Short mmCIF file of C-alpha atoms and ligand atoms in Angstrom, two decimals:
data_model
loop_
_atom_site.label_atom_id
_atom_site.label_comp_id
_atom_site.label_asym_id
_atom_site.label_seq_id
_atom_site.Cartn_x
_atom_site.Cartn_y
_atom_site.Cartn_z
CA MET A 66 -4.33 -3.03 -0.13
CA ASN A 67 -5.56 -3.83 -3.78
CA GLU A 68 -2.86 -6.78 -4.12
CA LEU A 69 -3.72 -8.35 -1.02
CA ASP A 70 -7.49 -8.35 -1.86
CA SER A 71 -6.44 -9.86 -5.21
CA GLU A 72 -4.80 -12.46 -3.08
CA PHE A 73 -8.01 -12.86 -1.25
CA ILE A 74 -10.11 -13.31 -4.40
CA LYS A 75 -7.57 -15.83 -5.89
CA GLY A 76 -7.65 -17.72 -2.68
CA ALA A 77 -11.47 -17.59 -2.53
CA ILE A 78 -11.79 -18.77 -6.09
CA VAL A 79 -9.28 -21.64 -5.67
CA GLY A 80 -10.76 -22.58 -2.24
CA GLY A 81 -13.87 -23.09 -4.03
CA GLY A 82 -12.51 -25.57 -6.26
CA PHE A 83 -11.34 -23.81 -9.17
CA GLY A 84 -7.75 -23.88 -10.76
CA GLU A 85 -5.62 -21.07 -12.02
CA ALA A 86 -5.60 -20.15 -15.61
CA GLN A 87 -2.05 -19.16 -17.29
CA ASN A 88 -3.87 -16.02 -18.99
CA GLU A 89 -7.16 -14.51 -20.00
CA TYR A 90 -7.39 -16.29 -22.92
CA ASP A 91 -7.04 -19.60 -21.27
CA ALA A 92 -9.57 -18.69 -18.64
CA ASP A 93 -13.37 -19.68 -17.79
CA ILE A 94 -13.66 -17.07 -15.23
CA ILE A 95 -12.20 -13.52 -15.29
CA LEU A 96 -12.68 -11.17 -12.21
CA LEU A 97 -11.15 -7.90 -12.26
CA ASN A 98 -10.30 -6.29 -8.99
CA THR A 99 -10.50 -2.45 -9.17
CA CYS A 100 -9.44 0.86 -7.52
CA ALA A 101 -11.79 3.83 -7.17
CA VAL A 102 -9.50 6.25 -5.29
CA ARG A 103 -8.69 8.21 -8.49
CA GLU A 104 -10.76 8.61 -11.76
CA MET A 105 -7.69 7.41 -13.87
CA ALA A 106 -7.81 3.95 -12.22
CA GLU A 107 -11.53 3.50 -12.49
CA ARG A 108 -11.29 4.74 -16.48
CA LYS A 109 -8.45 1.91 -16.61
CA ALA A 110 -10.50 -0.90 -15.26
CA LEU A 111 -13.78 0.03 -17.16
CA GLY A 112 -11.64 0.06 -20.43
CA LYS A 113 -10.17 -3.43 -19.27
CA ALA A 114 -13.58 -4.73 -18.70
CA GLY A 115 -14.82 -3.34 -22.20
CA LEU A 116 -11.70 -5.25 -24.00
CA LEU A 117 -12.75 -8.44 -21.92
CA SER A 118 -16.44 -8.24 -23.02
CA GLN A 119 -15.17 -8.55 -26.66
CA LEU A 120 -13.41 -11.93 -25.37
CA LYS A 121 -16.71 -13.00 -23.83
CA GLU A 122 -18.66 -12.21 -27.52
CA LYS A 123 -16.27 -14.90 -28.95
CA LYS A 124 -16.69 -17.32 -25.84
CA PRO A 125 -20.14 -16.85 -24.24
CA ASP A 126 -19.35 -19.25 -21.29
CA LEU A 127 -16.79 -17.12 -20.15
CA VAL A 128 -17.74 -15.68 -16.80
CA LEU A 129 -16.88 -12.20 -16.34
CA GLY A 130 -16.91 -9.98 -13.00
CA ILE A 131 -15.85 -6.88 -11.51
CA CYS A 132 -15.08 -6.73 -7.76
CA GLY A 133 -13.50 -4.05 -5.43
CA CYS A 134 -14.00 -0.59 -4.96
CA VAL A 135 -15.44 0.28 -8.38
CA ALA A 136 -17.92 -2.46 -8.05
CA GLN A 137 -18.94 -0.82 -4.69
CA GLN A 138 -19.27 2.46 -6.10
CA ARG A 139 -21.24 1.74 -9.35
CA LYS A 140 -23.25 -1.03 -8.13
CA GLU A 141 -25.76 -2.13 -10.88
CA GLN A 142 -24.95 0.89 -13.41
CA LEU A 143 -22.20 -1.29 -14.45
CA PHE A 144 -24.39 -3.64 -16.19
CA ASP A 145 -25.74 -0.67 -18.34
CA GLY A 146 -22.15 0.12 -19.74
CA LEU A 147 -21.24 -3.67 -20.09
CA PRO A 148 -24.23 -5.82 -20.73
CA LEU A 149 -22.05 -8.84 -20.84
CA LEU A 150 -21.14 -8.51 -17.51
CA ASP A 151 -21.99 -11.32 -15.31
CA ILE A 152 -20.85 -10.41 -11.54
CA VAL A 153 -20.74 -7.18 -9.72
CA CYS A 154 -19.01 -8.06 -6.17
CA GLY A 155 -18.41 -5.29 -3.68
CA THR A 156 -15.62 -4.74 -1.23
CA ARG A 157 -16.93 -6.88 1.55
CA GLN A 158 -18.56 -9.99 -0.39
CA ILE A 159 -15.35 -11.59 -1.53
CA ALA A 160 -16.04 -14.74 0.37
CA GLN A 161 -19.26 -15.16 -1.61
CA LEU A 162 -17.55 -15.32 -5.02
CA PRO A 163 -17.44 -19.03 -5.53
CA GLU A 164 -21.30 -19.10 -4.65
CA MET A 165 -21.92 -16.16 -7.36
CA ILE A 166 -19.84 -18.10 -10.03
CA GLU A 167 -21.81 -21.36 -9.60
CA SER A 168 -24.99 -19.47 -10.00
CA VAL A 169 -23.65 -17.72 -13.06
CA ARG A 170 -22.62 -21.10 -14.51
CA LYS A 171 -26.15 -22.86 -13.60
CA THR A 172 -28.45 -20.12 -14.34
CA GLY A 173 -26.84 -17.66 -16.66
CA GLU A 174 -28.14 -14.98 -14.59
CA ARG A 175 -26.31 -11.67 -13.58
CA GLN A 176 -25.23 -11.77 -9.79
CA ILE A 177 -24.83 -8.43 -7.69
CA ARG A 178 -23.80 -8.50 -4.14
CA VAL A 179 -22.90 -4.84 -2.77
CA GLU A 180 -25.10 -4.12 -0.13
CA ASP A 181 -23.48 -4.65 3.07
CA LEU A 182 -20.64 -2.40 4.04
CA SER A 183 -20.98 -3.34 8.05
CA SER A 184 -20.13 -7.09 7.89
CA GLU A 185 -17.44 -8.92 6.13
CA LYS A 186 -16.64 -12.67 6.50
CA LEU A 187 -13.31 -13.26 5.06
CA ASP A 188 -11.28 -16.46 5.72
CA PHE A 189 -7.95 -15.23 5.63
CA ALA A 190 -6.17 -18.57 5.65
CA LEU A 191 -7.52 -18.96 2.27
CA THR A 192 -5.43 -16.08 0.90
CA LYS A 193 -3.29 -17.43 -2.16
CA ARG A 194 -0.02 -15.32 -1.70
CA ASN A 195 2.25 -14.34 -4.78
CA SER A 196 5.20 -14.37 -2.73
CA LEU A 197 6.77 -17.06 -0.43
CA ILE A 198 8.97 -14.46 1.44
CA LYS A 199 6.88 -11.31 2.14
CA ALA A 200 3.28 -11.26 3.08
CA PHE A 201 0.64 -8.42 3.41
CA ILE A 202 -1.45 -8.91 6.41
CA SER A 203 -4.96 -6.81 6.87
CA ILE A 204 -4.99 -5.58 10.48
CA MET A 205 -8.00 -3.48 9.63
CA ARG A 206 -10.67 -2.88 7.10
CA GLY A 207 -12.42 0.51 6.12
CA CYS A 208 -11.69 3.97 7.23
CA ASP A 209 -13.09 6.55 9.54
CA ASN A 210 -11.31 9.84 8.45
CA TYR A 211 -13.37 11.16 5.72
CA CYS A 212 -10.49 13.13 4.31
CA SER A 213 -12.49 15.39 1.90
CA TYR A 214 -11.21 14.17 -1.21
CA CYS A 215 -11.22 10.64 -0.60
CA ILE A 216 -13.77 7.83 -1.67
CA VAL A 217 -12.34 5.29 0.68
CA PRO A 218 -14.64 5.38 3.60
CA TYR A 219 -17.73 5.34 1.17
CA VAL A 220 -16.60 2.22 -0.52
CA ARG A 221 -14.87 0.10 2.42
CA GLY A 222 -17.25 1.23 5.09
CA ARG A 223 -16.40 2.19 8.78
CA GLU A 224 -13.00 1.10 10.25
CA ARG A 225 -12.84 -2.16 12.05
CA SER A 226 -9.70 -3.85 13.53
CA ARG A 227 -9.29 -7.44 13.43
CA PRO A 228 -8.51 -9.37 16.80
CA PRO A 229 -4.97 -9.29 17.41
CA GLN A 230 -5.15 -13.19 18.19
CA GLU A 231 -6.31 -13.83 14.74
CA ILE A 232 -3.39 -11.59 13.15
CA ILE A 233 -0.81 -13.27 15.50
CA ALA A 234 -2.13 -16.65 14.53
CA GLU A 235 -1.86 -15.99 10.78
CA ILE A 236 1.67 -14.64 11.02
CA GLY A 237 2.85 -17.54 13.17
CA GLN A 238 1.60 -19.88 10.41
CA LEU A 239 3.56 -17.69 7.82
CA ALA A 240 6.73 -17.72 9.98
CA GLN A 241 6.44 -21.64 9.90
CA LYS A 242 6.08 -21.60 6.15
CA GLY A 243 9.32 -19.51 6.07
CA TYR A 244 7.97 -16.17 5.29
CA LYS A 245 10.44 -13.51 6.39
CA GLU A 246 8.62 -9.96 6.09
CA ILE A 247 5.17 -8.86 7.05
CA THR A 248 3.65 -5.59 6.03
CA LEU A 249 0.61 -4.65 8.30
CA LEU A 250 -2.04 -3.29 6.07
CA GLY A 251 -4.72 -0.61 7.12
CA GLN A 252 -5.96 2.79 5.57
CA ASN A 253 -4.58 4.23 9.08
CA VAL A 254 -2.92 1.75 10.92
CA ASN A 255 -2.07 4.09 13.76
CA SER A 256 -5.72 3.82 15.02
CA TYR A 257 -5.52 0.22 14.94
CA GLY A 258 -7.55 -1.28 17.86
CA LYS A 259 -10.32 1.08 17.96
CA ARG A 260 -13.33 -0.47 19.64
CA LEU A 261 -11.19 -3.66 20.24
CA GLU A 262 -12.10 -5.60 23.53
CA PRO A 263 -9.77 -6.36 25.12
CA GLU A 264 -7.75 -3.44 24.10
CA CYS A 265 -4.83 -3.69 21.98
CA ASP A 266 -3.10 -1.04 19.92
CA LEU A 267 -0.68 -0.84 17.15
CA VAL A 268 2.27 -0.59 19.58
CA GLU A 269 1.21 -3.72 21.45
CA LEU A 270 0.42 -5.42 18.31
CA LEU A 271 3.88 -4.74 16.80
CA GLU A 272 5.60 -6.04 20.16
CA ARG A 273 3.82 -9.13 19.94
CA ILE A 274 4.67 -9.87 16.45
CA ASN A 275 8.50 -8.85 17.18
CA ALA A 276 8.34 -11.96 19.40
CA ILE A 277 7.35 -14.35 16.47
CA ARG A 278 10.23 -16.66 15.65
CA GLY A 279 11.25 -16.76 12.00
CA ILE A 280 9.70 -13.27 11.16
CA GLU A 281 12.60 -11.27 10.54
CA ARG A 282 11.05 -7.65 9.32
CA ILE A 283 7.93 -6.01 10.23
CA ARG A 284 6.62 -3.01 8.20
CA PHE A 285 3.14 -1.10 8.53
CA VAL A 286 1.37 1.23 6.07
CA THR A 287 -0.20 3.76 5.85
CA SER A 288 0.37 5.60 9.01
CA HIS A 289 -1.87 8.96 9.25
CA PRO A 290 0.32 12.02 10.73
CA LYS A 291 -2.49 13.01 13.07
CA ASP A 292 -2.45 9.59 14.81
CA ILE A 293 1.51 8.87 15.19
CA SER A 294 1.97 8.60 18.66
CA PRO A 295 5.47 9.13 20.72
CA ALA A 296 4.75 5.45 21.89
CA LEU A 297 4.94 4.30 18.22
CA ILE A 298 8.09 6.38 17.52
CA GLY A 299 9.60 4.61 20.63
CA ALA A 300 8.45 1.31 19.21
CA ILE A 301 10.06 1.71 15.93
CA ALA A 302 13.18 2.64 17.69
CA ARG A 303 13.25 -0.18 19.92
CA LEU A 304 11.74 -3.27 18.15
CA GLU A 305 14.64 -4.70 16.37
CA LYS A 306 12.56 -6.47 13.64
CA VAL A 307 10.35 -3.22 12.91
CA CYS A 308 11.98 -1.58 9.76
CA GLU A 309 13.08 1.97 9.78
CA HIS A 310 10.76 3.14 7.26
CA ILE A 311 7.41 4.86 7.57
CA HIS A 312 5.09 6.01 4.82
CA PHE A 313 3.00 9.08 6.30
CA PRO A 314 1.55 10.93 3.60
CA LEU A 315 1.36 14.91 3.79
CA GLN A 316 -0.76 15.50 1.10
CA SER A 317 0.01 19.48 1.06
CA GLY A 318 2.51 21.72 2.64
CA SER A 319 -0.39 24.65 2.89
CA ASP A 320 -2.35 24.97 6.23
CA LYS A 321 -5.40 26.18 4.28
CA VAL A 322 -5.33 23.30 1.92
CA LEU A 323 -4.88 20.97 4.75
CA ARG A 324 -7.82 22.17 6.55
CA LEU A 325 -10.00 22.04 3.20
CA MET A 326 -8.68 18.56 3.00
CA ASN A 327 -9.78 17.72 6.59
CA ARG A 328 -6.56 16.09 7.49
CA GLY A 329 -6.32 17.19 11.23
CA TYR A 330 -2.64 18.47 11.45
CA SER A 331 -0.99 21.47 10.33
CA LEU A 332 2.52 21.76 8.57
CA ASN A 333 3.90 22.70 11.78
CA ASP A 334 2.43 19.44 13.47
CA TYR A 335 3.93 17.57 10.78
CA MET A 336 7.44 19.16 11.03
CA LYS A 337 7.55 18.10 14.52
CA LEU A 338 6.78 14.76 13.79
CA VAL A 339 9.47 14.53 11.32
CA ASP A 340 12.02 15.89 13.74
CA ALA A 341 10.82 13.51 16.38
CA LEU A 342 11.15 10.38 14.01
CA ARG A 343 14.56 11.54 13.03
CA ASP A 344 15.52 12.00 16.38
CA ALA A 345 14.47 8.52 17.68
CA VAL A 346 15.53 6.68 14.46
CA PRO A 347 18.40 8.57 12.68
CA SER A 348 18.49 6.33 9.85
CA ILE A 349 14.72 6.25 9.28
CA GLY A 350 13.38 6.41 5.48
CA LEU A 351 10.37 8.81 5.01
CA GLY A 352 7.93 8.37 2.37
CA THR A 353 4.71 10.57 1.66
CA ASP A 354 1.77 10.94 -0.75
CA ILE A 355 1.13 14.49 -2.21
CA ILE A 356 -2.10 15.74 -4.04
CA VAL A 357 -1.64 18.60 -6.50
CA GLY A 358 -4.38 20.83 -7.80
CA PHE A 359 -6.65 20.44 -4.84
CA PRO A 360 -9.72 22.82 -5.14
CA GLY A 361 -8.48 26.46 -4.47
CA GLU A 362 -4.76 25.44 -4.41
CA THR A 363 -3.06 28.58 -5.49
CA GLU A 364 0.48 29.14 -6.69
CA ALA A 365 1.45 30.30 -3.08
CA ASP A 366 -0.18 26.96 -1.61
CA PHE A 367 1.75 25.04 -4.06
CA ALA A 368 5.08 26.98 -3.22
CA GLU A 369 4.46 25.88 0.38
CA THR A 370 4.35 22.32 -0.71
CA VAL A 371 7.51 22.43 -2.72
CA GLU A 372 9.26 24.24 0.34
CA ALA A 373 8.10 21.66 2.60
CA MET A 374 9.31 18.83 0.36
CA ARG A 375 12.87 20.32 0.05
CA ARG A 376 12.88 20.87 3.81
CA ILE A 377 11.68 17.35 4.86
CA GLU A 378 13.69 15.53 2.08
CA TYR A 379 11.66 12.30 1.75
CA ASP A 380 13.08 9.29 0.55
CA SER A 381 10.04 8.56 -1.85
CA ALA A 382 7.14 10.50 -2.67
CA PHE A 383 4.04 9.37 -4.67
CA ILE A 384 2.49 12.57 -6.37
CA PHE A 385 -1.24 12.64 -7.78
CA LYS A 386 -3.10 14.94 -9.67
CA TYR A 387 -6.48 15.80 -7.77
CA SER A 388 -9.37 14.08 -9.30
CA THR A 389 -12.99 14.87 -8.21
CA ARG A 390 -14.72 11.81 -6.53
CA GLU A 391 -18.37 11.68 -6.55
CA GLY A 392 -19.90 11.90 -3.02
CA THR A 393 -17.11 13.21 -1.10
CA ASP A 394 -17.13 16.59 0.63
CA ALA A 395 -14.47 18.06 -1.76
CA ALA A 396 -16.60 17.16 -4.92
CA LYS A 397 -18.75 20.00 -3.51
CA LEU A 398 -15.95 22.56 -4.25
CA PRO A 399 -15.19 23.68 -7.92
CA ASP A 400 -12.38 21.76 -9.40
CA ASP A 401 -10.96 24.94 -10.33
CA VAL A 402 -7.10 24.04 -11.15
CA PRO A 403 -6.99 23.34 -14.77
CA LEU A 404 -5.68 19.87 -15.77
CA GLU A 405 -2.44 21.61 -17.60
CA LYS A 406 -1.60 23.42 -14.23
CA LYS A 407 -2.01 20.15 -12.26
CA LYS A 408 0.32 18.33 -14.73
CA GLU A 409 2.75 21.02 -14.49
CA ARG A 410 2.77 20.96 -10.78
CA ASN A 411 2.84 17.24 -10.65
CA LYS A 412 5.95 17.36 -13.00
CA ILE A 413 7.64 19.89 -10.74
CA LEU A 414 7.37 17.75 -7.75
CA LEU A 415 8.22 14.52 -9.30
CA GLN A 416 11.60 16.24 -10.58
CA LEU A 417 12.25 17.66 -7.13
CA GLN A 418 11.83 14.22 -5.65
CA LYS A 419 14.03 12.70 -8.24
CA GLN A 420 16.71 15.27 -7.32
CA ILE A 421 16.38 14.49 -3.68
CA SER A 422 16.29 10.64 -3.96
CA LEU A 423 19.50 10.60 -6.04
CA ARG A 424 21.31 12.76 -3.99
CA LYS A 425 20.33 10.68 -0.86
CA ASN A 426 21.13 7.56 -2.57
CA ARG A 427 24.44 8.84 -3.69
CA ALA A 428 25.46 9.83 -0.39
CA SER A 429 24.78 6.23 0.57
CA ILE A 430 27.62 4.92 -1.95
CA GLY A 431 30.33 2.95 0.35
CA SER A 432 27.85 2.40 3.34
CA TYR A 433 26.38 -1.06 4.45
CA VAL A 434 22.77 -1.81 3.76
CA GLU A 435 20.82 -4.98 4.98
CA VAL A 436 18.94 -6.55 2.10
CA LEU A 437 16.19 -9.23 2.16
CA VAL A 438 16.69 -11.06 -1.28
CA GLU A 439 13.32 -11.26 -3.04
CA GLY A 440 14.20 -12.92 -6.52
CA PRO A 441 15.49 -11.74 -9.97
CA SER A 442 15.48 -8.20 -10.95
CA LYS A 443 12.48 -7.36 -13.26
CA ARG A 444 14.78 -5.19 -15.48
CA ASN A 445 17.56 -7.43 -15.73
CA PRO A 446 16.72 -11.25 -14.98
CA TYR A 447 20.48 -12.28 -14.88
CA ARG A 448 20.77 -9.82 -11.64
CA MET A 449 18.82 -10.29 -8.15
CA MET A 450 16.96 -7.53 -6.36
CA GLY A 451 15.69 -7.27 -2.78
CA ARG A 452 14.63 -4.12 -0.58
CA THR A 453 16.74 -2.74 2.20
CA ARG A 454 15.28 -1.84 5.92
CA GLN A 455 14.36 1.66 4.45
CA ASN A 456 12.53 0.00 1.58
CA LYS A 457 14.87 0.98 -0.93
CA ILE A 458 15.37 -1.28 -3.85
CA ALA A 459 18.56 -3.09 -4.15
CA VAL A 460 19.95 -4.86 -7.13
CA PHE A 461 23.07 -7.08 -7.08
CA ASP A 462 24.69 -9.98 -8.71
CA GLY A 463 23.95 -13.37 -7.29
CA GLY A 464 22.11 -16.60 -7.74
CA GLN A 465 18.68 -17.94 -6.88
CA HIS A 466 19.97 -19.59 -3.69
CA LEU A 467 19.97 -16.08 -2.14
CA VAL A 468 16.30 -15.76 -2.17
CA GLY A 469 14.74 -15.44 1.25
CA LYS A 470 18.06 -14.56 2.95
CA ILE A 471 18.85 -11.32 4.34
CA LEU A 472 22.52 -10.34 3.59
CA LYS A 473 24.81 -7.27 4.29
CA MET A 474 25.77 -5.54 1.22
CA THR A 475 27.76 -2.40 0.17
CA VAL A 476 26.20 0.32 -1.87
CA ALA A 477 28.51 0.51 -4.89
CA ASP A 478 26.51 2.79 -7.06
CA ALA A 479 23.05 4.43 -7.08
CA THR A 480 20.42 6.03 -9.18
CA ALA A 481 17.23 7.80 -7.64
CA LEU A 482 15.13 4.61 -7.56
CA THR A 483 17.93 1.87 -7.16
CA LEU A 484 20.90 1.15 -5.09
CA PHE A 485 23.45 -1.04 -6.98
CA CYS A 486 25.06 -3.36 -4.61
CA GLN A 487 27.73 -5.82 -3.59
CA VAL A 488 27.20 -8.74 -1.28
CA ALA A 489 29.57 -8.28 1.47
CA GLU A 490 28.48 -11.36 3.81
CA GLU A 491 26.51 -14.01 2.44
CA THR A 492 25.88 -15.62 5.82
CA LEU A 493 24.09 -12.78 7.56
CA SER A 494 20.70 -13.46 8.98
CA ALA A 495 18.56 -10.70 10.63
CA PRO A 496 20.03 -9.37 14.01
CA GLN A 497 18.15 -11.33 16.68
CA ASN A 498 17.93 -11.29 20.54
CA LYS A 499 18.85 -7.47 20.58
CA THR A 500 18.88 -6.05 23.79
CA GLY A 501 18.73 -2.12 24.20
CA GLN A 502 20.79 -1.19 20.96
CA ARG A 503 18.44 -1.99 17.99
CA GLN A 504 21.26 -2.54 15.14
CA SER A 505 24.90 -2.59 14.81
CA PRO A 506 25.96 0.50 12.84
CA ALA A 507 27.17 -1.64 10.05
CA TYR A 508 23.34 -2.43 9.03
CA ARG A 509 22.63 1.20 8.93
CA ALA A 510 22.00 3.00 5.59
CA SER A 511 23.39 6.25 5.33
CA PRO A 512 21.22 9.15 5.87
N1 SAH B 733 -5.25 5.50 3.67
C1 SAH B 733 -4.13 5.95 2.92
C2 SAH B 733 -4.14 5.68 1.40
C3 SAH B 733 -5.35 6.56 0.87
S1 SAH B 733 -5.17 6.39 -0.93
C4 SAH B 733 -3.88 7.36 3.70
O1 SAH B 733 -4.78 7.96 4.01
O2 SAH B 733 -2.51 7.90 3.28
C5 SAH B 733 -3.59 6.66 -1.37
C6 SAH B 733 -3.49 8.17 -1.73
O3 SAH B 733 -4.38 8.43 -3.00
C7 SAH B 733 -3.83 9.10 -0.76
O4 SAH B 733 -2.96 9.29 0.20
C8 SAH B 733 -3.85 10.37 -1.43
O5 SAH B 733 -2.70 11.16 -1.86
C9 SAH B 733 -4.30 10.05 -3.05
N2 SAH B 733 -5.73 10.14 -3.10
C10 SAH B 733 -6.82 9.82 -2.52
N3 SAH B 733 -8.00 10.52 -3.19
C11 SAH B 733 -7.52 11.03 -4.16
C12 SAH B 733 -8.26 11.90 -5.25
N4 SAH B 733 -9.51 12.21 -5.10
N5 SAH B 733 -7.45 12.50 -6.10
C13 SAH B 733 -5.99 12.49 -6.35
N6 SAH B 733 -5.14 11.75 -5.19
C14 SAH B 733 -6.20 10.99 -4.32
FE1 SF4 B 734 -8.87 8.25 2.45
FE2 SF4 B 734 -8.20 9.82 4.39
FE3 SF4 B 734 -9.08 7.26 5.16
FE4 SF4 B 734 -6.52 7.60 3.89
S1 SF4 B 734 -7.25 8.37 5.71
S2 SF4 B 734 -8.25 6.12 3.28
S3 SF4 B 734 -6.91 9.78 2.53
S4 SF4 B 734 -9.92 8.92 4.17
#
């Protein structure tokens, strides 16, 4: 989500007539996009803003701004800690950035726009995307769920869905430019369409996108377990472009903690969902987020999370140490799990997930996977990388000419995070015009 917002910010600025600088030393304007979801993210952003203020001391004409959730949350307080800051721009005022920058440059006066969380005017066409192959598409903004630990509803406002025709038009244009994969983004994409007239839900949206020529892969994130419907599971199984992957955070394996988190499901509900997903789509990759050290989490509660992760065997898991966010319901509870305990639990779950991922990835050695080639591998620029339909990273020997192609590969070796592959067929394109059967078994990764 933040990556996409940064692409909007870039688009708004470039659309406002500014060019792109090579680095921060070369820039006349520096805007930091920020995340407030955990204290560490906020601290890092403010630390970076402090360093950039030192740059501004040497270069007084530099325009320095903070955008995003920290701006929305801290508002004018930010000027107290950062006296050289020029701009504070909230989560829904991105389109006003060029005007704010012009005002600073003309008058030298500070600009702050954070007031209105109910409206937002974004020209999505301006988005300046970092990739020519994969694109994020915002289908909804905000969140109505109020999970007790989470700051998002307070800094991003109420949930609002974008009209489907606007989304379809944007994706159609991307398809014409050669984009192959799109990821639909929202805090809880399963509730897409709430309050839309005429009605359209996520399943209908997926069906309409599935029909767009040129787009070969569709992903969506994040799914809230309480809102994943049988119809959505059916759509993942039926629509050939929808990838076999779902990120649906469990957060905790303890029913007591889930209740305190206001998540709206029990472990049992969640396990039924896991079974339904695997029954309908046997090759599906499952991803989760887990919070350790939520207020009141005992050793027994934590043991239930460990047990749940053992049983479910996710393909990927993000583990977070709970951090109190001012203004949330959980902030009223004592943050009573000591930091050392949080670190210990975090480490246990990371190690457990690493073992599970390694075992599953190694079990896929010798099988075929379908990979969309993205570009050179970050670790070794002499090799190429892409992702499987299950969202696993694949690294292989090949050249730049393969970028944007979808290739059939065999898995030759694997670590917990990477599949090392060999190209089996260079000519493969995504399976199109499927009737009934979604994929030939050759493209399915081993479970
Ligand atoms: N809307 C998405 C993502 C929310 S933020 C969803 O509901 O899944 C991403 C993740 O950050 C959450 O899933 C949660 O695991 C974590 N998170 C949110 N608030 C947190 C907090 N106060 N402390 C620690 N982790 C938190
Ligand atoms: Fe936060 Fe819950 Fe909304 Fe996700 S669904 S953004 S965790 S309040």
